[in-house]
Amino acid sequence: MKQKMRTTLRTLLALTLGLGAMGPAPVLAQDPPRIVIGPGVIEPMPIAVPTFIDEGGAGEYAAAISGVVISDLEGTGFFRNIPEDAHISKITSFDGGVAFEDWKAINSQVLITGAVTVAGDRITVKFRAYDVFNGQVLDGAALQFAGTTDSWRRMAHKVSDVIYSKITGEGGYFDSRVVFVSESGPKNQRLKRLAVMDYDGANVAFLTDSASIVLAPRFSPGGDRILYTSYETGFPQITLLDVGSLARQTLDEQEGTMTFAPRFSPDGNTVVFSLERGGNTDIYALSLSSGGLTQLTNAPSIETAPSFSPDGSQITFESDRTGVPQIYVMPASGGEGTRISGGEGRYGTPVWSPRGDYIAFTKQNAGRFHIGVMRTDGSEERLLTASFLDEGPTWAPNGRVLMFTRETAGAGGQTSLWSVDITGRNLKQIPTDGPASDPAWSPLLP
Amino acid sequence: MSIVGKSLLLIAVLGLAACNNPDRYGAGGAGGAGGAGGIDTTGLGDPNNPTSIAYFNQTVGDRILFAVDQSTLSPEARTILAAQAQWLMQNPGYAAIIEGHADEQGTREYNLALGARRAAAVQNFLISQGIAANRLRTISYGKERPLEVCSEEACYAKNRRAVTVLSAGAGA
């Protein structure tokens, strides 16, 4: 397969050169190494990422940054890094010549070079990604990022995002954060704290202590605020947390009601959520600017887990009005909605992809839980995972990867975070210090 | 609800948080689980004293169970709740928080809503038996606080519950 990919590239080039002689050169002549993410098996593309050059004061940052780039790219399952001891030539200078024959000889399709400079608390990272076959820099894949040394991993993630984007044609997702619930203690007395981490599990910071139960946090579209459900007042209520100052406020507290399952609208100005009164749960919208509350559903059944479409015009939600939880879509102004889930079993926690093309969900059937995706009209349902308990998918900013909670069975059951591509490939656990649940992905950071 | 009623309820809630909290989530009390797991049962009174919280929990019965996904009260549940109502009528100094719980089958959100439905079913029944609404509050824990931790129906059946948690305070 490796051989085949190379052959394909070579054939394409030969073909287009030939055509070029006869007529206008097709765009194919400039086609970079390309991975098309879709169904079918993809053999990882071999790449080489020599340790980034220290151009002054970088010290350990240089190797650490190229290490994170390798980890990001290999972590997608689409790339395979050729280890440095297999490299024939070394990159000793960022602007020096590259012996492309040496990189072709080890079958590397893409060569990524980089250099790091540190001055005081400022770090600068520049990189180039070459198409080894034609010796050209991939279009747009030669950039420079600067920030504080504290944010060195973000610089690496930004490099990875550009390269991933150029080669797959999809948006990046590495420079992002995930808010989640860090868990400890036995199953019947679980302690829960809000925490945030990089998408890959690094840089964990706690946002609350474990004095009260916290559930299902959600990032604002700008990543600056977090909504979650907290028992801090003694009763479940939605709390709005400012990520910068950690200031928090309880939203729309009404005596005798429970509010939960909040999510922001795409413009960040509205919160859609469930409000329970007298045992009946319906969906409401709260304007954060005016404080105005609008009831969106009105049924004696349970209506919960609302999620906006990315254009803000529709809301998908879960309802058990037929006796079994199913997924519905209604206008953002509310209404009865149209049922879109139709298979066997119970459906819940629908989440609209940021790209608008899919709705991810939790499905429970025949004693197993699944994370799945379906088109927004319910067609093309595809189950991506299966276990004792998988639930609560959250979309990566590019709408191509999902993260979710997996919990094991029994008295010693523990939660953990997992991610999977929407193709069902590349299922893997996200490393966390202890049990963790309810992940929610931030947008790509600015 | 009058202003006086509100402040009494507030005291009741605070009292609950301060005193009876170790017994939250139904960890103590009836069903043979009393005292298990190092639960501090002090403050619940003498179980032989019919006006004590311990008596209510163990003899009257502080919890009822539900079928999968259901919030319908079974005949057995109605019998226990009628006894709870009678006790509350005879002991007007107590308020109660009714906790609704679900088993771990189901999503977090759905189970929160389901727990609320169960707690409300109990609240409505107690009100129908003549208990003043301002003595009762509900809270759902969804699947957050299972009583039994195995992943089998034997445990699930005990986790699908509503527990009436008393607190002294409402004029006691």
XYZ file of C-alpha atoms in Angstrom:
618
model
C 0.000 0.000 0.000
C 2.834 2.353 0.863
C 4.412 1.464 -2.416
C 1.074 1.968 -4.099
C 0.627 5.491 -2.715
C 4.031 6.499 -3.937
C 3.369 4.944 -7.283
C 0.107 6.807 -7.504
C 1.762 10.121 -6.814
C 4.510 9.401 -9.296
C 2.041 8.198 -11.904
C -0.109 11.244 -11.416
C 2.837 13.513 -11.867
C 4.112 11.632 -14.910
C 0.642 11.665 -16.354
C 0.129 15.348 -15.816
C 3.536 16.200 -17.199
C 2.615 14.251 -20.277
C -0.696 16.012 -20.578
C 1.008 19.315 -19.983
C 2.992 18.824 -23.125
C -0.217 18.405 -25.076
C -2.374 21.137 -23.582
C -3.096 23.286 -20.552
C -1.626 21.757 -17.412
C -4.347 20.400 -15.125
C -4.323 21.383 -11.487
C -3.235 17.860 -10.661
C 0.335 18.865 -11.345
C 0.347 20.776 -8.046
C -1.586 18.177 -6.075
C 0.101 17.749 -2.696
C 0.226 14.503 -0.747
C -3.397 13.988 0.167
C -5.376 11.869 2.596
C -9.087 11.718 1.920
C -10.917 10.886 5.149
C -13.740 8.552 4.265
C -14.862 4.970 4.427
C -12.359 2.216 3.779
C -8.978 1.451 5.218
C -6.358 4.162 5.089
C -2.717 3.138 5.280
C -0.978 5.780 7.396
C 1.118 8.167 5.321
C 4.828 7.925 6.206
C 6.253 11.256 7.310
C 9.551 12.447 8.769
C 9.762 15.041 11.511
C 13.424 15.598 12.414
C 13.890 17.262 15.806
C 13.262 20.969 15.379
C 16.339 23.202 15.229
C 17.254 25.326 18.248
C 17.815 28.777 16.752
C 18.566 30.363 20.102
C 17.631 29.693 23.697
C 15.143 26.959 22.795
C 16.857 24.183 24.751
C 14.458 21.325 25.435
C 11.543 23.172 23.845
C 12.796 22.324 20.326
C 12.570 18.548 20.782
C 9.442 18.826 22.924
C 7.621 20.760 20.213
C 8.540 18.418 17.366
C 7.549 15.564 19.701
C 4.056 17.014 20.175
C 3.720 17.520 16.399
C 4.533 13.837 15.878
C 2.117 12.817 18.618
C -0.689 14.971 17.160
C -0.261 13.658 13.624
C 0.271 10.003 14.537
C -2.650 10.240 16.960
C -5.035 10.775 14.041
C -4.197 7.342 12.675
C -3.496 8.907 9.274
C 0.256 9.384 9.644
C 3.200 7.192 10.577
C 6.352 8.907 11.777
C 9.619 7.445 10.510
C 11.906 7.345 13.560
C 14.910 9.631 13.544
C 17.458 6.804 13.644
C 16.168 5.686 10.241
C 16.834 9.113 8.724
C 19.712 9.173 6.243
C 20.439 12.874 6.276
C 20.066 15.280 9.157
C 18.474 18.704 9.120
C 21.059 20.963 10.738
C 19.797 24.313 9.573
C 16.200 25.483 8.991
C 17.132 27.438 5.862
C 19.776 25.039 4.577
C 19.252 22.809 1.568
C 17.281 19.589 1.872
C 18.614 16.389 0.297
C 15.203 15.181 -0.884
C 16.698 11.974 -2.353
C 17.587 10.925 1.218
C 13.978 11.418 2.377
C 12.614 9.655 -0.710
C 14.946 6.756 0.007
C 13.289 6.134 3.393
C 9.888 6.430 1.758
C 8.868 9.599 3.573
C 6.085 11.369 1.687
C 6.182 14.535 3.768
C 9.136 16.101 5.549
C 8.407 18.559 8.351
C 11.243 20.836 9.453
C 11.048 23.432 12.157
C 13.015 25.848 14.279
C 12.402 27.250 17.732
C 13.656 30.454 19.330
C 13.161 31.459 22.944
C 13.832 34.982 24.229
C 12.745 35.662 27.791
C 9.263 34.190 28.115
C 8.581 34.464 24.389
C 8.774 31.472 22.130
C 8.710 31.484 18.332
C 8.151 28.380 16.252
C 8.495 28.255 12.483
C 8.055 25.245 10.270
C 7.895 23.996 6.699
C 6.168 20.881 5.401
C 7.643 19.582 2.149
C 6.210 17.287 -0.467
C 9.278 15.081 -0.606
C 8.533 13.845 -4.101
C 8.616 17.243 -5.797
C 10.782 18.997 -3.251
C 8.268 21.811 -2.809
C 6.794 23.244 0.364
C 3.118 22.264 0.644
C 0.990 25.248 -0.274
C 0.576 27.383 2.845
C 2.526 25.005 5.070
C 5.352 27.374 5.957
C 4.351 29.524 8.885
C 5.564 31.032 12.119
C 3.769 31.124 15.470
C 4.750 33.065 18.563
C 3.530 33.087 22.138
C 4.661 32.699 25.698
C 6.827 29.740 26.687
C 3.898 28.560 28.861
C 1.937 28.023 25.674
C 4.629 25.982 23.907
C 2.290 23.022 23.398
C -0.182 25.311 21.661
C 2.547 26.359 19.224
C 3.120 22.677 18.426
C -0.620 22.051 18.054
C -0.896 24.983 15.650
C 1.881 23.534 13.493
C 0.076 20.170 13.495
C -3.266 21.796 12.657
C -1.813 23.461 9.551
C -0.172 20.263 8.319
C -3.220 18.078 9.038
C -5.419 20.613 7.300
C -3.230 20.867 4.208
C -3.014 17.109 3.753
C -6.562 16.049 4.644
C -8.488 19.117 3.471
C -10.335 19.041 6.822
C -10.139 21.681 9.530
C -7.653 21.159 12.335
C -8.561 20.320 15.931
C -5.317 19.978 17.902
C -5.166 23.513 19.322
C -8.255 23.028 21.445
C -9.255 22.331 25.031
C -11.673 19.866 26.557
C -13.670 20.574 29.705
C -14.644 17.432 31.612
C -15.595 16.042 34.995
C -12.717 14.589 36.987
C -13.979 11.787 39.218
C -12.770 10.075 42.379
C -14.224 7.980 45.154
C -16.479 4.914 45.153
C -19.376 4.480 42.766
C -22.038 5.370 45.351
C -20.231 8.461 46.668
C -18.468 9.755 43.568
C -16.683 13.081 43.968
C -16.780 15.246 40.862
C -14.783 18.328 39.871
C -14.747 20.373 36.714
C -11.426 20.343 34.916
C -10.010 21.436 31.570
C -7.192 19.902 29.581
C -5.645 20.071 26.124
C -7.443 17.833 23.636
C -4.726 15.183 24.194
C -5.023 15.100 27.989
C -2.117 17.429 28.813
C -2.205 20.623 30.913
C -5.013 19.703 33.294
C -6.405 22.541 35.409
C -9.249 22.266 37.903
C -12.093 24.774 37.794
C -14.085 23.708 40.873
C -13.469 21.755 44.052
C -15.251 18.474 44.692
C -17.633 19.752 47.368
C -20.716 19.390 45.167
C -21.734 17.206 42.233
C -21.047 18.801 38.844
C -22.312 17.402 35.553
C -22.057 17.824 31.793
C -20.055 21.047 31.210
C -20.311 22.821 27.812
C -18.034 25.437 26.265
C -19.339 28.684 24.816
C -18.653 29.199 21.101
C -15.850 31.586 22.071
C -14.389 29.145 24.596
C -14.438 31.837 27.292
C -17.421 30.570 29.299
C -18.632 27.176 30.492
C -22.153 26.061 31.353
C -22.662 23.092 33.634
C -25.096 21.580 36.098
C -24.141 21.880 39.756
C -25.643 20.760 43.056
C -23.899 23.619 44.837
C -27.177 25.223 45.965
C -28.340 21.814 47.197
C -30.442 21.320 44.078
C -29.373 20.791 40.457
C -29.075 24.166 38.750
C -27.263 25.471 35.711
C -24.141 27.472 36.480
C -22.316 29.825 34.132
C -18.558 29.959 34.717
C -16.185 32.555 33.326
C -13.046 30.640 32.378
C -10.702 33.599 32.882
C -11.827 34.795 36.302
C -13.524 31.554 37.477
C -16.438 33.775 38.555
C -19.672 31.821 38.474
C -23.369 32.510 38.661
C -26.462 30.339 38.858
C -28.793 30.835 35.904
C -32.522 31.340 36.287
C -32.939 29.819 39.711
C -36.606 29.250 40.421
C -37.835 27.720 43.666
C -38.877 24.114 43.210
C -37.446 23.635 39.731
C -34.425 21.776 38.436
C -32.438 23.064 35.460
C -29.915 20.941 33.563
C -28.579 19.868 30.154
C -27.542 23.400 29.079
C -25.922 24.373 25.788
C -25.047 27.673 24.158
C -26.542 28.885 20.902
C -23.953 29.302 18.115
C -23.839 33.085 18.742
C -23.270 32.512 22.464
C -26.178 34.782 23.463
C -28.772 32.155 24.317
C -28.726 29.119 26.578
C -31.040 26.255 25.710
C -31.660 23.785 28.523
C -34.101 21.527 30.349
C -36.261 22.848 33.149
C -38.137 20.435 35.383
C -41.204 21.589 37.267
C -43.520 19.277 39.159
C -41.832 16.232 37.657
C -42.233 17.331 34.029
C -39.168 18.271 31.993
C -39.375 20.608 28.989
C -36.893 22.625 26.951
C -36.464 26.349 27.472
C -34.291 29.101 26.037
C -32.793 31.837 28.185
C -31.461 35.031 26.638
C -28.213 35.906 28.414
C -28.573 39.574 27.462
C -32.206 40.221 28.414
C -32.765 37.366 30.872
C -35.926 36.526 28.942
C -37.107 32.919 29.277
C -38.937 31.160 26.421
C -40.545 27.741 26.668
C -39.742 25.736 23.522
C -41.518 22.430 24.184
C -44.717 21.762 26.072
C -45.474 18.097 26.617
C -46.031 15.824 29.608
C -43.109 13.661 28.405
C -39.391 14.208 29.101
C -37.798 16.665 26.657
C -34.081 17.125 27.256
C -30.535 17.262 25.817
C -31.127 20.137 23.359
C -28.386 21.087 20.868
C -28.461 23.858 18.242
C -27.667 23.409 14.571
C -24.541 25.459 13.710
C -26.628 28.064 11.838
C -28.808 28.482 14.937
C -32.051 27.790 13.061
C -32.875 24.364 14.542
C -32.545 22.392 17.749
C -32.162 18.643 18.068
C -33.313 17.084 21.339
C -34.357 13.896 23.072
C -37.947 13.045 24.018
C -39.674 9.946 25.385
C -43.129 11.006 24.155
C -43.540 7.651 22.379
C -42.596 5.834 25.575
C -38.994 5.304 24.474
C -36.383 8.089 24.223
C -35.888 9.144 20.590
C -34.224 12.046 18.778
C -36.210 14.950 17.333
C -35.491 18.182 15.464
C -37.521 21.371 15.927
C -37.184 25.002 14.838
C -35.125 27.135 17.246
C -38.353 28.934 18.121
C -39.743 25.667 19.522
C -42.544 23.311 18.602
C -43.337 19.645 18.560
C -40.439 18.685 16.353
C -39.955 15.870 13.887
C -38.630 12.524 14.986
C -35.460 11.553 13.128
C -34.277 8.397 14.932
C -35.964 5.232 13.781
C -33.927 2.176 14.690
C -34.253 -0.326 17.503
C -33.450 0.780 21.018
C -33.258 4.093 22.871
C -31.615 7.232 21.548
C -30.319 10.164 23.555
C -27.895 13.104 23.848
C -28.077 14.275 20.213
C -25.335 16.773 19.327
C -25.237 18.668 16.067
C -21.865 18.613 14.309
C -20.176 22.020 14.020
C -20.099 21.317 10.260
C -23.822 20.733 10.194
C -23.623 17.431 8.332
C -24.227 14.917 11.136
C -25.884 14.494 14.511
C -23.957 12.374 17.011
C -25.902 10.485 19.660
C -25.913 7.831 22.385
C -27.828 4.650 21.597
C -28.819 1.936 24.029
C -29.907 -1.376 22.606
C -29.908 -4.980 23.788
C -27.957 -4.178 26.940
C -25.156 -2.296 25.160
C -24.430 1.378 24.627
C -23.150 2.898 21.412
C -21.905 6.233 20.158
C -23.225 6.832 16.663
C -23.772 9.424 13.976
C -26.646 9.976 11.587
C -27.504 12.548 8.941
C -29.635 15.385 10.268
C -32.731 13.752 8.746
C -31.945 10.499 10.580
C -30.640 8.634 7.539
C -27.303 6.805 7.269
C -27.207 5.860 10.954
C -23.795 4.442 11.802
C -22.740 3.061 15.192
C -19.087 3.801 15.932
C -18.571 2.130 19.322
C -20.050 -0.532 21.563
C -19.510 -1.194 25.264
C -21.247 -1.660 28.586
C -21.771 2.104 28.785
C -20.714 4.712 26.209
C -22.447 8.070 26.351
C -22.390 11.796 25.742
C -20.492 12.431 22.483
C -18.841 15.818 21.862
C -17.541 17.031 18.516
C -13.983 18.057 17.724
C -13.941 21.550 16.176
C -13.552 20.030 12.694
C -16.599 17.774 13.009
C -14.579 14.667 12.144
C -13.716 13.257 15.589
C -15.899 12.551 18.636
C -14.952 12.259 22.287
C -17.226 10.518 24.801
C -17.487 8.854 28.234
C -16.965 5.105 28.632
C -17.836 3.466 31.947
C -17.017 -0.080 32.954
C -19.502 -2.354 34.700
C -19.743 -3.489 38.275
C -18.918 -2.258 41.749
C -15.460 -1.124 40.645
C -16.799 0.520 37.491
C -14.818 3.580 36.403
C -15.271 6.269 33.804
C -12.741 7.254 31.156
C -12.597 9.481 28.088
C -12.315 8.048 24.586
C -12.219 9.422 21.081
C -13.199 7.938 17.747
C -13.316 9.161 14.150
C -16.760 9.497 12.596
C -15.681 6.676 10.297
C -15.466 4.426 13.384
C -11.682 4.205 13.092
C -9.001 5.196 15.558
C -10.880 4.416 18.776
C -8.567 5.331 21.655
C -8.522 6.341 25.279
C -7.527 9.885 26.235
C -4.930 9.737 29.006
C -6.226 11.261 32.260
C -4.817 11.016 35.775
C -7.934 9.396 37.142
C -11.489 8.545 36.147
C -13.094 11.202 33.945
C -16.474 11.767 32.314
C -18.656 14.215 30.381
C -16.090 15.721 27.978
C -16.979 18.821 25.943
C -14.660 20.044 23.229
C -13.869 23.746 22.882
C -13.779 25.463 19.515
C -10.374 25.796 17.890
C -8.483 28.327 20.000
C -7.779 31.741 18.456
C -46.851 30.075 50.200
C -46.720 32.694 52.951
C -43.571 34.497 53.924
C -43.567 32.589 57.180
C -43.923 29.309 55.333
C -40.988 30.164 53.121
C -38.670 30.917 55.988
C -39.696 27.758 57.769
C -38.918 25.760 54.674
C -35.570 27.452 54.363
C -34.744 26.497 57.927
C -35.856 22.973 57.183
C -33.547 22.743 54.195
C -30.623 24.148 56.120
C -31.360 21.779 58.974
C -31.293 18.887 56.585
C -27.986 19.896 55.123
C -26.466 20.210 58.561
C -27.808 17.186 60.385
C -29.246 14.550 58.187
C -26.823 14.791 55.310
C -24.982 11.542 56.088
C -28.195 9.710 55.382
C -28.683 11.292 51.976
C -28.874 9.062 48.958
C -30.673 6.510 51.097
C -27.466 5.012 52.424
C -28.917 4.262 55.829
C -32.337 3.245 57.013
C -34.611 0.448 55.919
C -34.020 -2.605 53.832
C -31.235 -4.044 55.941
C -28.792 -1.422 54.767
C -28.967 0.542 58.016
C -25.621 1.430 59.472
C -23.736 -0.077 56.545
C -20.811 1.666 54.974
C -19.834 3.621 58.041
C -22.874 5.873 57.769
C -23.230 8.098 60.785
C -26.774 7.626 62.021
C -26.462 9.874 64.998
C -29.110 12.523 65.156
C -31.756 10.196 63.776
C -33.048 9.352 67.227
C -34.078 6.115 68.895
C -35.612 3.731 66.339
C -38.026 2.562 69.047
C -39.386 6.065 69.434
C -42.259 6.383 66.913
C -41.612 10.101 66.509
C -37.948 9.695 65.553
C -36.443 9.930 62.072
C -34.916 6.502 62.644
C -38.380 5.062 63.237
C -39.672 6.710 60.054
C -36.740 5.400 58.024
C -36.820 1.856 59.337
C -40.352 1.081 60.443
C -42.556 3.293 58.267
C -40.173 2.895 55.349
C -38.434 5.874 53.755
C -38.222 4.549 50.188
C -40.199 3.038 47.376
C -39.020 1.298 44.211
C -39.960 1.706 40.559
C -40.007 -0.418 37.408
C -37.591 0.367 34.543
C -38.235 3.838 33.080
C -41.417 4.127 35.168
C -42.642 6.619 37.706
C -45.948 4.857 38.356
C -46.579 4.023 42.019
C -47.071 0.311 42.629
C -49.650 -0.888 45.209
C -46.740 -1.655 47.582
C -45.366 1.844 47.060
C -48.774 3.393 47.772
C -49.012 1.453 51.032
C -45.621 2.744 52.186
C -46.393 6.294 51.073
C -49.756 6.254 52.854
C -47.889 5.291 56.026
C -45.368 8.077 55.376
C -48.246 10.539 54.996
C -49.818 9.362 58.208
C -46.524 9.751 60.039
C -46.000 13.241 58.616
C -49.515 14.216 59.724
C -48.729 13.032 63.250
C -45.324 14.704 63.280
C -45.917 18.174 61.875
C -42.493 19.382 62.996
C -40.772 17.654 60.105
C -40.283 18.636 56.512
C -39.049 16.263 53.821
C -36.968 16.272 50.704
C -37.943 13.527 48.297
C -34.979 12.204 46.369
C -35.613 10.603 42.988
C -33.017 8.158 41.665
C -32.462 6.073 38.540
C -30.349 3.049 37.755
C -27.252 3.390 35.568
C -28.993 2.210 32.399
C -29.695 5.411 30.520
C -28.000 8.683 29.816
C -27.168 11.204 32.509
C -29.703 13.761 31.252
C -32.558 11.307 30.830
C -31.980 9.835 34.268
C -32.046 13.283 35.887
C -35.437 13.897 34.315
C -36.628 10.410 35.267
C -35.515 10.855 38.886
C -37.439 14.133 39.021
C -40.530 12.401 37.675
C -40.287 9.742 40.387
C -39.779 12.277 43.170
C -42.759 14.275 41.904
C -44.945 11.144 41.872
C -44.182 10.685 45.578
C -44.678 14.374 46.332
C -48.049 14.409 44.569
C -49.178 11.312 46.413
C -48.213 12.751 49.799
C -50.005 16.010 48.971
C -53.074 14.008 47.942
C -52.947 12.437 51.414
C -53.176 15.842 53.005
C -49.533 16.816 53.550
C -48.948 20.525 53.028
C -47.001 21.180 49.831
C -44.681 23.566 51.650
C -43.332 20.698 53.793
C -42.151 18.804 50.727
C -39.399 19.459 48.221
C -38.020 17.221 45.519
C -34.536 16.645 44.147
C -33.325 14.330 41.416
C -29.976 12.603 41.582
C -30.475 10.752 38.307
C -27.887 7.961 38.272
C -25.359 9.927 40.348
C -25.986 8.217 43.694
C -26.687 4.507 43.331
C -27.433 2.670 46.561
C -26.163 -0.651 45.222
C -23.103 -0.689 42.987
C -23.319 -3.927 41.016
C -24.295 -3.792 37.358
C -27.092 -6.328 37.536
C -30.850 -6.116 37.798
C -30.688 -7.064 41.498
C -28.885 -3.777 42.133
C -30.703 -1.748 39.488
C -34.045 -2.633 41.111
C -32.906 -1.113 44.420
C -31.471 1.960 42.718
C -34.709 2.896 40.922
C -36.072 4.548 44.042
C -37.535 7.565 45.699
C -36.380 8.257 49.244
C -38.212 10.543 51.644
C -35.507 12.279 53.667
C -36.802 13.973 56.802
C -35.502 17.002 58.514
C -36.569 18.461 61.780
C -37.127 22.160 61.543
C -40.595 23.005 60.350
C -41.776 24.183 63.743
C -40.230 21.253 65.597
